[in-house]
MMTF fields as JSON, N, C-alpha, C and O atoms, coordinates in Angstrom:
{
  "mmtfVersion": "1.0.0",
  "mmtfProducer": "UNKNOWN",
  "numBonds": 455,
  "numAtoms": 456,
  "numGroups": 114,
  "numChains": 1,
  "numModels": 1,
  "chainsPerModel": [1],
  "groupsPerChain": [114],
  "chainIdList": ["A"],
  "bondAtomList": [4, 2, 8, 6, 12, 10, 16, 14, 20, 18, 24, 22, 28, 26, 32, 30, 36, 34, 40, 38, 44, 42, 48, 46, 52, 50, 56, 54, 60, 58, 64, 62, 68, 66, 72, 70, 76, 74, 80, 78, 84, 82, 88, 86, 92, 90, 96, 94, 100, 98, 104, 102, 108, 106, 112, 110, 116, 114, 120, 118, 124, 122, 128, 126, 132, 130, 136, 134, 140, 138, 144, 142, 148, 146, 152, 150, 156, 154, 160, 158, 164, 162, 168, 166, 172, 170, 176, 174, 180, 178, 184, 182, 188, 186, 192, 190, 196, 194, 200, 198, 204, 202, 208, 206, 212, 210, 216, 214, 220, 218, 224, 222, 228, 226, 232, 230, 236, 234, 240, 238, 244, 242, 248, 246, 252, 250, 256, 254, 260, 258, 264, 262, 268, 266, 272, 270, 276, 274, 280, 278, 284, 282, 288, 286, 292, 290, 296, 294, 300, 298, 304, 302, 308, 306, 312, 310, 316, 314, 320, 318, 324, 322, 328, 326, 332, 330, 336, 334, 340, 338, 344, 342, 348, 346, 352, 350, 356, 354, 360, 358, 364, 362, 368, 366, 372, 370, 376, 374, 380, 378, 384, 382, 388, 386, 392, 390, 396, 394, 400, 398, 404, 402, 408, 406, 412, 410, 416, 414, 420, 418, 424, 422, 428, 426, 432, 430, 436, 434, 440, 438, 444, 442, 448, 446, 452, 450],
  "bondOrderList": [1, 1, 1, 1, 1, 1, 1, 1, 1, 1, 1, 1, 1, 1, 1, 1, 1, 1, 1, 1, 1, 1, 1, 1, 1, 1, 1, 1, 1, 1, 1, 1, 1, 1, 1, 1, 1, 1, 1, 1, 1, 1, 1, 1, 1, 1, 1, 1, 1, 1, 1, 1, 1, 1, 1, 1, 1, 1, 1, 1, 1, 1, 1, 1, 1, 1, 1, 1, 1, 1, 1, 1, 1, 1, 1, 1, 1, 1, 1, 1, 1, 1, 1, 1, 1, 1, 1, 1, 1, 1, 1, 1, 1, 1, 1, 1, 1, 1, 1, 1, 1, 1, 1, 1, 1, 1, 1, 1, 1, 1, 1, 1, 1],
  "groupList": [{"groupName": "PRO", "atomNameList": ["N", "CA", "C", "O"], "elementList": ["N", "C", "C", "O"], "formalChargeList": [0, 0, 0, 0], "bondAtomList": [1, 0, 2, 1, 3, 2], "bondOrderList": [1, 1, 2], "singleLetterCode": "P", "chemCompType": "L-PEPTIDE LINKING"}, {"groupName": "SER", "atomNameList": ["N", "CA", "C", "O"], "elementList": ["N", "C", "C", "O"], "formalChargeList": [0, 0, 0, 0], "bondAtomList": [1, 0, 2, 1, 3, 2], "bondOrderList": [1, 1, 2], "singleLetterCode": "S", "chemCompType": "L-PEPTIDE LINKING"}, {"groupName": "ASP", "atomNameList": ["N", "CA", "C", "O"], "elementList": ["N", "C", "C", "O"], "formalChargeList": [0, 0, 0, 0], "bondAtomList": [1, 0, 2, 1, 3, 2], "bondOrderList": [1, 1, 2], "singleLetterCode": "D", "chemCompType": "L-PEPTIDE LINKING"}, {"groupName": "GLY", "atomNameList": ["N", "CA", "C", "O"], "elementList": ["N", "C", "C", "O"], "formalChargeList": [0, 0, 0, 0], "bondAtomList": [1, 0, 2, 1, 3, 2], "bondOrderList": [1, 1, 2], "singleLetterCode": "G", "chemCompType": "PEPTIDE LINKING"}, {"groupName": "GLN", "atomNameList": ["N", "CA", "C", "O"], "elementList": ["N", "C", "C", "O"], "formalChargeList": [0, 0, 0, 0], "bondAtomList": [1, 0, 2, 1, 3, 2], "bondOrderList": [1, 1, 2], "singleLetterCode": "Q", "chemCompType": "L-PEPTIDE LINKING"}, {"groupName": "GLU", "atomNameList": ["N", "CA", "C", "O"], "elementList": ["N", "C", "C", "O"], "formalChargeList": [0, 0, 0, 0], "bondAtomList": [1, 0, 2, 1, 3, 2], "bondOrderList": [1, 1, 2], "singleLetterCode": "E", "chemCompType": "L-PEPTIDE LINKING"}, {"groupName": "ARG", "atomNameList": ["N", "CA", "C", "O"], "elementList": ["N", "C", "C", "O"], "formalChargeList": [0, 0, 0, 0], "bondAtomList": [1, 0, 2, 1, 3, 2], "bondOrderList": [1, 1, 2], "singleLetterCode": "R", "chemCompType": "L-PEPTIDE LINKING"}, {"groupName": "THR", "atomNameList": ["N", "CA", "C", "O"], "elementList": ["N", "C", "C", "O"], "formalChargeList": [0, 0, 0, 0], "bondAtomList": [1, 0, 2, 1, 3, 2], "bondOrderList": [1, 1, 2], "singleLetterCode": "T", "chemCompType": "L-PEPTIDE LINKING"}, {"groupName": "LYS", "atomNameList": ["N", "CA", "C", "O"], "elementList": ["N", "C", "C", "O"], "formalChargeList": [0, 0, 0, 0], "bondAtomList": [1, 0, 2, 1, 3, 2], "bondOrderList": [1, 1, 2], "singleLetterCode": "K", "chemCompType": "L-PEPTIDE LINKING"}, {"groupName": "PHE", "atomNameList": ["N", "CA", "C", "O"], "elementList": ["N", "C", "C", "O"], "formalChargeList": [0, 0, 0, 0], "bondAtomList": [1, 0, 2, 1, 3, 2], "bondOrderList": [1, 1, 2], "singleLetterCode": "F", "chemCompType": "L-PEPTIDE LINKING"}, {"groupName": "ILE", "atomNameList": ["N", "CA", "C", "O"], "elementList": ["N", "C", "C", "O"], "formalChargeList": [0, 0, 0, 0], "bondAtomList": [1, 0, 2, 1, 3, 2], "bondOrderList": [1, 1, 2], "singleLetterCode": "I", "chemCompType": "L-PEPTIDE LINKING"}, {"groupName": "ALA", "atomNameList": ["N", "CA", "C", "O"], "elementList": ["N", "C", "C", "O"], "formalChargeList": [0, 0, 0, 0], "bondAtomList": [1, 0, 2, 1, 3, 2], "bondOrderList": [1, 1, 2], "singleLetterCode": "A", "chemCompType": "L-PEPTIDE LINKING"}, {"groupName": "HIS", "atomNameList": ["N", "CA", "C", "O"], "elementList": ["N", "C", "C", "O"], "formalChargeList": [0, 0, 0, 0], "bondAtomList": [1, 0, 2, 1, 3, 2], "bondOrderList": [1, 1, 2], "singleLetterCode": "H", "chemCompType": "L-PEPTIDE LINKING"}, {"groupName": "LEU", "atomNameList": ["N", "CA", "C", "O"], "elementList": ["N", "C", "C", "O"], "formalChargeList": [0, 0, 0, 0], "bondAtomList": [1, 0, 2, 1, 3, 2], "bondOrderList": [1, 1, 2], "singleLetterCode": "L", "chemCompType": "L-PEPTIDE LINKING"}, {"groupName": "TYR", "atomNameList": ["N", "CA", "C", "O"], "elementList": ["N", "C", "C", "O"], "formalChargeList": [0, 0, 0, 0], "bondAtomList": [1, 0, 2, 1, 3, 2], "bondOrderList": [1, 1, 2], "singleLetterCode": "Y", "chemCompType": "L-PEPTIDE LINKING"}, {"groupName": "VAL", "atomNameList": ["N", "CA", "C", "O"], "elementList": ["N", "C", "C", "O"], "formalChargeList": [0, 0, 0, 0], "bondAtomList": [1, 0, 2, 1, 3, 2], "bondOrderList": [1, 1, 2], "singleLetterCode": "V", "chemCompType": "L-PEPTIDE LINKING"}, {"groupName": "CYS", "atomNameList": ["N", "CA", "C", "O"], "elementList": ["N", "C", "C", "O"], "formalChargeList": [0, 0, 0, 0], "bondAtomList": [1, 0, 2, 1, 3, 2], "bondOrderList": [1, 1, 2], "singleLetterCode": "C", "chemCompType": "L-PEPTIDE LINKING"}, {"groupName": "MET", "atomNameList": ["N", "CA", "C", "O"], "elementList": ["N", "C", "C", "O"], "formalChargeList": [0, 0, 0, 0], "bondAtomList": [1, 0, 2, 1, 3, 2], "bondOrderList": [1, 1, 2], "singleLetterCode": "M", "chemCompType": "L-PEPTIDE LINKING"}, {"groupName": "ASN", "atomNameList": ["N", "CA", "C", "O"], "elementList": ["N", "C", "C", "O"], "formalChargeList": [0, 0, 0, 0], "bondAtomList": [1, 0, 2, 1, 3, 2], "bondOrderList": [1, 1, 2], "singleLetterCode": "N", "chemCompType": "L-PEPTIDE LINKING"}],
  "groupTypeList": [0, 1, 2, 2, 3, 4, 3, 3, 5, 6, 0, 7, 5, 8, 9, 10, 9, 11, 12, 2, 0, 6, 13, 6, 2, 0, 1, 0, 3, 14, 14, 7, 15, 1, 4, 11, 13, 11, 9, 13, 1, 11, 10, 6, 16, 6, 15, 13, 17, 15, 6, 16, 1, 11, 3, 10, 2, 9, 3, 8, 8, 9, 7, 11, 11, 11, 2, 4, 11, 13, 12, 2, 18, 11, 6, 1, 14, 6, 15, 13, 6, 15, 5, 3, 2, 12, 12, 15, 12, 13, 7, 12, 0, 5, 6, 10, 11, 2, 11, 15, 16, 11, 17, 9, 6, 4, 3, 11, 15, 0, 11, 1, 8, 13],
  "groupIdList": [1, 2, 3, 4, 5, 6, 7, 8, 9, 10, 11, 12, 13, 14, 15, 16, 17, 18, 19, 20, 21, 22, 23, 24, 25, 26, 27, 28, 29, 30, 31, 32, 33, 34, 35, 36, 37, 38, 39, 40, 41, 42, 43, 44, 45, 46, 47, 48, 49, 50, 51, 52, 53, 54, 55, 56, 57, 58, 59, 60, 61, 62, 63, 64, 65, 66, 67, 68, 69, 70, 71, 72, 73, 74, 75, 76, 77, 78, 79, 80, 81, 82, 83, 84, 85, 86, 87, 88, 89, 90, 91, 92, 93, 94, 95, 96, 97, 98, 99, 100, 101, 102, 103, 104, 105, 106, 107, 108, 109, 110, 111, 112, 113, 114],
  "secStructList": [7, 3, 3, 7, 1, 1, 1, 7, 3, 3, 7, 1, 1, 1, 7, 7, 7, 7, 7, 7, 6, 6, 6, 6, 1, 7, 7, 6, 6, 7, 7, 7, 2, 2, 2, 2, 2, 2, 2, 2, 2, 6, 7, 7, 1, 7, 3, 3, 3, 3, 3, 3, 6, 6, 7, 7, 7, 7, 7, 2, 2, 2, 2, 2, 2, 2, 2, 2, 2, 2, 2, 6, 6, 1, 1, 7, 3, 3, 3, 3, 3, 3, 1, 1, 7, 6, 6, 2, 2, 2, 2, 7, 4, 4, 4, 6, 2, 2, 2, 2, 2, 2, 2, 2, 2, 2, 6, 7, 1, 7, 7, 7, 7, 7],
  "xCoordList": [-102.229, -101.686, -100.836, -101.205, -99.556, -99.005, -98.289, -98.282, -97.763, -98.029, -95.93, -94.813, -96.144, -94.748, -93.828, -92.868, -94.301, -93.07, -93.408, -92.651, -94.363, -94.552, -96.276, -96.732, -96.879, -98.183, -99.382, -100.569, -98.636, -98.942, -99.562, -99.314, -100.216, -100.15, -99.867, -100.249, -99.041, -98.762, -98.822, -98.512, -99.339, -99.671, -98.346, -97.146, -99.118, -97.513, -97.319, -96.519, -97.539, -96.914, -95.989, -95.166, -95.98, -95.245, -93.814, -93.769, -92.864, -92.049, -92.098, -92.585, -91.625, -91.722, -90.483, -90.225, -89.532, -88.338, -89.135, -90.285, -87.999, -88.059, -86.968, -86.007, -86.685, -85.323, -85.523, -86.53, -84.537, -84.628, -84.538, -83.504, -85.422, -85.511, -84.449, -84.245, -83.753, -82.599, -81.202, -80.318, -81.056, -80.083, -79.856, -78.687, -80.95, -80.842, -80.199, -79.835, -80.259, -79.898, -77.964, -77.204, -77.663, -76.473, -75.329, -75.553, -74.322, -73.529, -72.774, -72.298, -72.894, -72.33, -70.774, -70.234, -70.051, -68.894, -68.114, -67.027, -68.98, -67.853, -66.685, -66.704, -65.559, -64.292, -63.992, -64.173, -63.603, -63.32, -62.044, -61.287, -61.63, -60.713, -59.547, -58.967, -59.098, -58.029, -57.716, -56.695, -58.864, -58.942, -58.179, -57.08, -59.019, -58.818, -57.391, -56.68, -57.009, -55.425, -54.417, -53.356, -54.992, -53.924, -53.917, -52.915, -55.226, -54.986, -54.231, -53.422, -54.36, -53.658, -52.052, -51.104, -51.996, -50.255, -49.922, -48.937, -50.143, -49.846, -49.736, -49.276, -50.332, -50.345, -48.534, -47.863, -48.102, -46.676, -46.233, -45.123, -47.352, -47.101, -47.241, -47.326, -47.273, -47.26, -48.621, -49.62, -48.59, -50.518, -50.545, -49.472, -51.763, -52.111, -53.241, -54.078, -53.666, -54.835, -55.446, -55.175, -56.332, -57.403, -57.962, -58.713, -57.73, -58.708, -59.643, -59.014, -60.717, -61.839, -62.291, -62.382, -62.638, -63.313, -64.484, -64.699, -65.42, -66.901, -66.712, -67.656, -65.499, -65.578, -65.889, -66.152, -66.015, -66.021, -65.384, -64.308, -65.805, -65.224, -65.155, -66.172, -63.995, -63.551, -63.196, -63.142, -63.0, -62.808, -61.125, -60.277, -60.987, -59.398, -58.503, -57.275, -59.161, -58.15, -57.777, -56.685, -58.939, -58.385, -57.751, -56.991, -58.002, -57.401, -56.244, -55.815, -55.522, -54.303, -53.748, -52.772, -54.279, -53.725, -53.705, -53.022, -54.42, -54.48, -53.356, -52.633, -53.158, -52.038, -50.533, -49.45, -50.696, -49.393, -48.956, -47.883, -50.021, -49.872, -49.443, -48.729, -49.979, -49.522, -48.244, -47.585, -47.806, -46.579, -45.234, -44.021, -46.039, -44.544, -44.411, -43.439, -45.396, -45.596, -45.027, -44.026, -46.191, -46.163, -44.967, -44.16, -45.016, -43.373, -43.425, -42.457, -44.608, -44.606, -45.756, -46.546, -46.135, -47.752, -47.297, -46.372, -48.462, -48.682, -50.518, -51.262, -50.902, -52.231, -52.233, -51.389, -53.205, -53.725, -54.981, -55.773, -55.116, -56.308, -56.672, -56.101, -58.279, -58.99, -60.371, -60.941, -61.07, -62.427, -63.488, -63.444, -63.99, -65.425, -65.557, -64.442, -66.038, -66.754, -66.721, -66.331, -67.05, -66.742, -66.429, -65.463, -67.199, -66.753, -65.839, -65.804, -65.024, -64.547, -63.826, -63.472, -63.781, -62.905, -63.803, -63.325, -64.837, -65.873, -66.713, -66.924, -66.998, -67.578, -66.159, -66.531, -65.321, -64.217, -62.941, -62.225, -62.68, -61.212, -60.327, -59.229, -60.476, -59.209, -58.575, -57.592, -59.113, -58.422, -57.62, -56.712, -57.686, -56.97, -56.093, -55.089, -56.367, -55.603, -53.997, -53.272, -53.473, -52.192, -51.647, -50.712, -51.946, -51.401, -51.383, -50.557, -52.565, -52.456, -51.616, -51.009, -51.346, -50.493, -49.126, -48.414, -48.733, -47.363, -47.365, -46.599, -47.855, -48.063, -47.453, -46.55, -48.331, -48.08, -46.826, -46.118, -46.566, -44.911, -44.271, -43.307, -44.083, -43.053, -42.923, -41.882, -44.038, -43.564, -44.516, -44.355, -45.797, -46.655, -47.653, -48.22, -47.703, -48.718, -47.757, -47.324, -47.559, -46.792, -47.258, -48.254, -46.389, -46.982, -48.109, -48.085, -49.319, -50.124, -49.335, -48.295, -50.194, -49.808, -50.786, -50.819, -51.567, -52.756, -52.154, -52.849],
  "yCoordList": [55.339, 56.347, 56.528, 56.096, 57.339, 57.218, 58.828, 59.505, 59.183, 60.322, 61.29, 60.783, 62.055, 62.309, 63.079, 63.582, 63.209, 63.601, 65.52, 66.313, 65.912, 67.253, 67.661, 68.731, 66.955, 66.825, 66.572, 66.852, 65.853, 65.291, 64.011, 63.403, 63.254, 62.199, 61.862, 62.635, 60.53, 60.201, 58.819, 58.187, 58.485, 57.147, 56.177, 56.446, 54.79, 53.649, 53.447, 52.513, 53.735, 52.912, 53.751, 53.523, 54.799, 55.988, 56.459, 56.099, 57.252, 57.65, 59.353, 59.85, 59.915, 61.555, 61.97, 61.653, 62.767, 63.414, 64.331, 64.767, 64.502, 65.177, 65.695, 65.026, 66.714, 67.048, 67.968, 68.666, 67.93, 68.705, 69.828, 70.245, 70.625, 72.314, 72.875, 74.08, 71.822, 72.843, 72.835, 73.65, 72.107, 72.055, 73.058, 73.202, 74.295, 75.512, 77.043, 78.157, 76.614, 77.274, 77.467, 76.611, 78.807, 78.654, 77.461, 76.928, 77.351, 76.389, 77.437, 78.567, 76.581, 76.982, 76.395, 76.149, 76.157, 75.944, 76.979, 76.827, 78.132, 78.918, 79.281, 79.317, 79.56, 80.289, 81.491, 82.165, 81.887, 83.609, 83.727, 82.762, 84.758, 85.032, 84.589, 83.602, 85.001, 84.665, 83.135, 82.656, 82.41, 81.004, 80.499, 79.952, 80.777, 80.466, 80.683, 79.787, 81.848, 82.021, 81.176, 80.662, 81.151, 79.995, 78.782, 78.382, 77.883, 76.717, 76.734, 75.819, 77.587, 78.104, 78.257, 77.603, 78.686, 79.133, 77.503, 77.239, 76.717, 75.599, 74.391, 73.3, 74.78, 73.503, 73.718, 74.748, 72.265, 72.527, 71.358, 70.832, 71.104, 70.204, 71.027, 72.252, 70.308, 70.717, 71.209, 70.674, 72.699, 72.954, 73.087, 73.458, 72.857, 73.148, 73.538, 72.722, 75.072, 75.708, 76.461, 77.484, 75.467, 75.388, 76.824, 76.976, 77.832, 79.315, 78.815, 78.138, 78.907, 78.985, 80.155, 80.907, 80.61, 81.986, 82.21, 83.35, 81.106, 81.355, 80.603, 79.9, 80.673, 80.236, 80.815, 82.002, 80.245, 80.95, 82.438, 82.329, 83.694, 84.551, 84.872, 85.179, 84.8, 85.194, 86.593, 86.999, 87.2, 88.381, 88.458, 87.567, 90.21, 89.92, 90.204, 90.134, 90.446, 90.974, 89.507, 89.154, 88.849, 87.241, 86.399, 85.487, 86.632, 85.776, 86.209, 85.49, 87.087, 88.215, 87.371, 86.659, 87.408, 86.935, 85.464, 85.092, 84.44, 83.327, 82.899, 82.027, 83.29, 83.132, 83.685, 83.245, 84.375, 84.856, 83.447, 82.964, 83.259, 82.779, 81.106, 80.386, 80.657, 79.489, 79.51, 78.476, 80.371, 80.665, 80.857, 80.836, 81.047, 81.636, 80.196, 79.971, 79.353, 77.927, 76.81, 76.143, 76.671, 75.496, 74.745, 75.39, 73.561, 72.955, 73.855, 74.613, 74.062, 74.818, 74.911, 73.972, 76.359, 76.252, 77.034, 77.812, 76.44, 76.907, 77.084, 76.106, 78.153, 78.544, 78.166, 78.419, 77.382, 77.036, 77.636, 77.488, 78.483, 79.35, 78.614, 78.4, 78.287, 77.554, 78.063, 78.583, 77.979, 78.182, 77.213, 75.997, 77.522, 77.108, 76.907, 77.199, 76.673, 76.644, 75.775, 74.675, 75.885, 75.448, 73.763, 73.073, 73.486, 71.745, 71.12, 69.924, 72.194, 72.149, 70.493, 69.62, 70.447, 68.963, 67.55, 66.447, 67.815, 67.086, 66.883, 65.792, 68.084, 68.52, 68.634, 68.225, 68.928, 69.08, 68.692, 69.55, 67.367, 67.049, 67.321, 67.741, 67.208, 67.529, 68.498, 68.547, 69.928, 71.056, 71.162, 71.974, 70.335, 70.115, 69.2, 69.435, 67.837, 66.503, 66.853, 66.58, 67.341, 67.201, 68.012, 67.44, 69.07, 69.611, 69.043, 69.379, 68.006, 67.067, 66.188, 65.653, 65.787, 64.809, 64.777, 63.789, 66.169, 66.881, 66.92, 66.065, 67.492, 67.483, 66.271, 66.144, 65.239, 63.652, 63.166, 62.445, 63.647, 62.936, 63.364, 62.63, 64.941, 65.699, 64.577, 64.273, 64.267, 62.978, 63.695, 63.413, 64.918, 65.096, 64.017, 64.309, 62.822, 61.583, 60.522, 59.642, 60.858, 59.523, 58.139, 58.013, 57.219, 56.048, 55.374, 55.582, 54.41, 53.917, 52.794, 52.14, 52.911, 51.411, 50.138, 49.072, 50.793, 49.628, 48.365, 47.372],
  "zCoordList": [17.712, 17.724, 19.293, 20.385, 18.952, 20.578, 20.454, 19.426, 21.651, 21.846, 21.109, 21.213, 20.765, 19.897, 20.398, 19.815, 22.083, 22.725, 22.54, 23.1, 21.873, 21.833, 22.163, 21.76, 22.711, 22.83, 21.856, 22.019, 20.599, 19.82, 19.594, 20.636, 18.853, 18.319, 17.308, 16.43, 16.783, 15.232, 15.566, 16.576, 14.366, 13.79, 14.307, 14.256, 14.888, 15.194, 14.183, 14.234, 12.91, 11.272, 11.006, 10.12, 11.697, 10.605, 11.821, 12.997, 11.169, 11.904, 11.583, 10.567, 12.432, 12.458, 13.02, 14.181, 12.213, 12.214, 13.392, 13.335, 14.638, 15.836, 16.167, 15.787, 16.78, 17.474, 18.731, 18.858, 19.625, 20.9, 20.752, 20.23, 21.088, 20.924, 21.944, 22.086, 22.682, 23.748, 22.668, 22.93, 21.716, 20.783, 20.227, 19.869, 19.876, 19.584, 20.709, 20.331, 21.774, 23.161, 22.829, 22.378, 23.228, 23.256, 24.197, 25.284, 23.468, 24.245, 25.459, 25.351, 26.541, 27.69, 27.487, 28.565, 26.445, 26.555, 25.687, 25.131, 25.707, 24.594, 25.668, 26.898, 24.619, 25.896, 25.9, 24.886, 26.744, 26.425, 25.55, 25.661, 24.662, 24.188, 25.118, 24.666, 26.171, 26.819, 26.676, 26.181, 27.24, 27.412, 26.218, 26.312, 24.743, 23.492, 23.14, 22.685, 23.353, 23.212, 24.172, 23.818, 25.458, 25.941, 25.41, 24.816, 25.567, 24.736, 23.398, 23.245, 22.45, 21.085, 21.804, 21.37, 22.318, 22.846, 23.272, 22.582, 23.787, 24.494, 23.522, 23.857, 21.951, 21.169, 20.778, 20.853, 20.336, 20.355, 19.261, 19.182, 18.474, 17.296, 16.176, 16.262, 14.975, 13.847, 13.666, 14.145, 12.645, 12.744, 11.571, 11.096, 10.521, 9.352, 9.512, 9.899, 9.234, 9.671, 8.284, 7.655, 8.185, 6.713, 6.885, 7.848, 6.151, 6.03, 4.939, 4.125, 4.7, 3.647, 3.365, 4.335, 2.261, 1.651, 2.427, 2.837, 2.735, 3.347, 4.696, 5.058, 5.556, 6.612, 7.508, 7.317, 8.952, 10.121, 10.521, 11.108, 10.334, 10.761, 12.26, 12.881, 12.812, 14.244, 14.518, 15.679, 13.715, 13.54, 13.175, 13.222, 12.711, 12.301, 13.778, 13.838, 14.625, 15.92, 16.686, 17.134, 16.679, 17.431, 16.323, 16.648, 15.094, 13.958, 14.35, 15.252, 14.074, 14.359, 15.366, 15.13, 16.408, 17.801, 18.04, 18.994, 17.244, 16.905, 16.159, 16.641, 15.278, 14.63, 15.049, 14.664, 15.618, 16.326, 17.654, 18.014, 17.948, 19.433, 18.863, 19.561, 17.548, 16.976, 16.411, 16.514, 15.897, 14.967, 16.015, 15.809, 17.198, 18.197, 19.042, 19.763, 18.881, 20.261, 19.454, 19.715, 17.971, 17.746, 16.756, 16.087, 16.798, 15.846, 14.938, 14.88, 13.911, 12.825, 12.438, 12.526, 11.81, 11.583, 10.285, 10.052, 9.443, 8.037, 7.661, 7.727, 7.368, 6.419, 5.557, 4.697, 5.424, 3.5, 3.645, 4.575, 2.415, 1.991, 0.561, -0.508, 1.314, -0.15, -0.393, 0.566, -1.688, -1.665, -0.91, -1.102, -0.454, 0.412, 1.664, 2.096, 2.325, 3.666, 4.544, 4.152, 5.836, 7.287, 6.665, 6.991, 5.994, 5.822, 4.797, 4.507, 4.231, 2.549, 3.04, 2.248, 4.052, 4.196, 3.834, 3.569, 3.884, 3.967, 2.126, 1.595, 1.586, 0.895, -0.511, -1.61, -0.462, -1.387, -0.612, -0.095, -0.548, 0.617, -0.506, -0.14, -1.758, -2.805, -2.872, -3.612, -1.828, -1.778, -1.018, -1.196, 0.146, 0.87, 1.075, 1.748, 0.445, 0.558, 0.337, 1.294, -0.65, -0.833, 0.335, 0.894, 0.8, 1.769, 3.266, 4.115, 3.48, 4.913, 4.631, 5.559, 3.212, 3.133, 3.198, 3.375, 3.008, 3.005, 4.499, 4.941, 5.262, 6.768, 7.362, 8.189, 6.597, 7.527, 7.204, 7.907, 5.98, 5.897, 6.299, 6.515, 6.827, 7.532, 9.16, 9.742, 9.45, 10.517, 11.738, 12.926, 11.124, 12.148, 13.053, 14.107, 12.415, 13.418, 13.581, 12.838, 14.736, 15.414, 14.681, 13.969, 14.99, 14.556, 15.388, 16.601, 14.758, 15.868, 17.074, 16.993, 17.996, 18.885, 18.927, 19.543, 17.956, 17.866, 16.955, 16.741]
}
């Protein structure tokens, strides 16, 4: 047997899933509302915002301010509303694929230098 890192023992011939409990702590990297809006106001490229029916809710006041910052500063700004959650781009890519491809066809992505 060997130490499992949590004070217990585990057989050497088996694997046990474990995680770092610190990963559940709040992130020290959260931004204030004013910092987030400053970042959004600095965006100058085309933006496609995918809003999901069961997505992360940032509140109406912040969402309106973010929309305004992007509308005023981004080269173009489009909001696409789809059914799904935060991972809709992974679980149902067909719901966003046409809009993403259309944005790329507009020249939103520069040619690769590779």
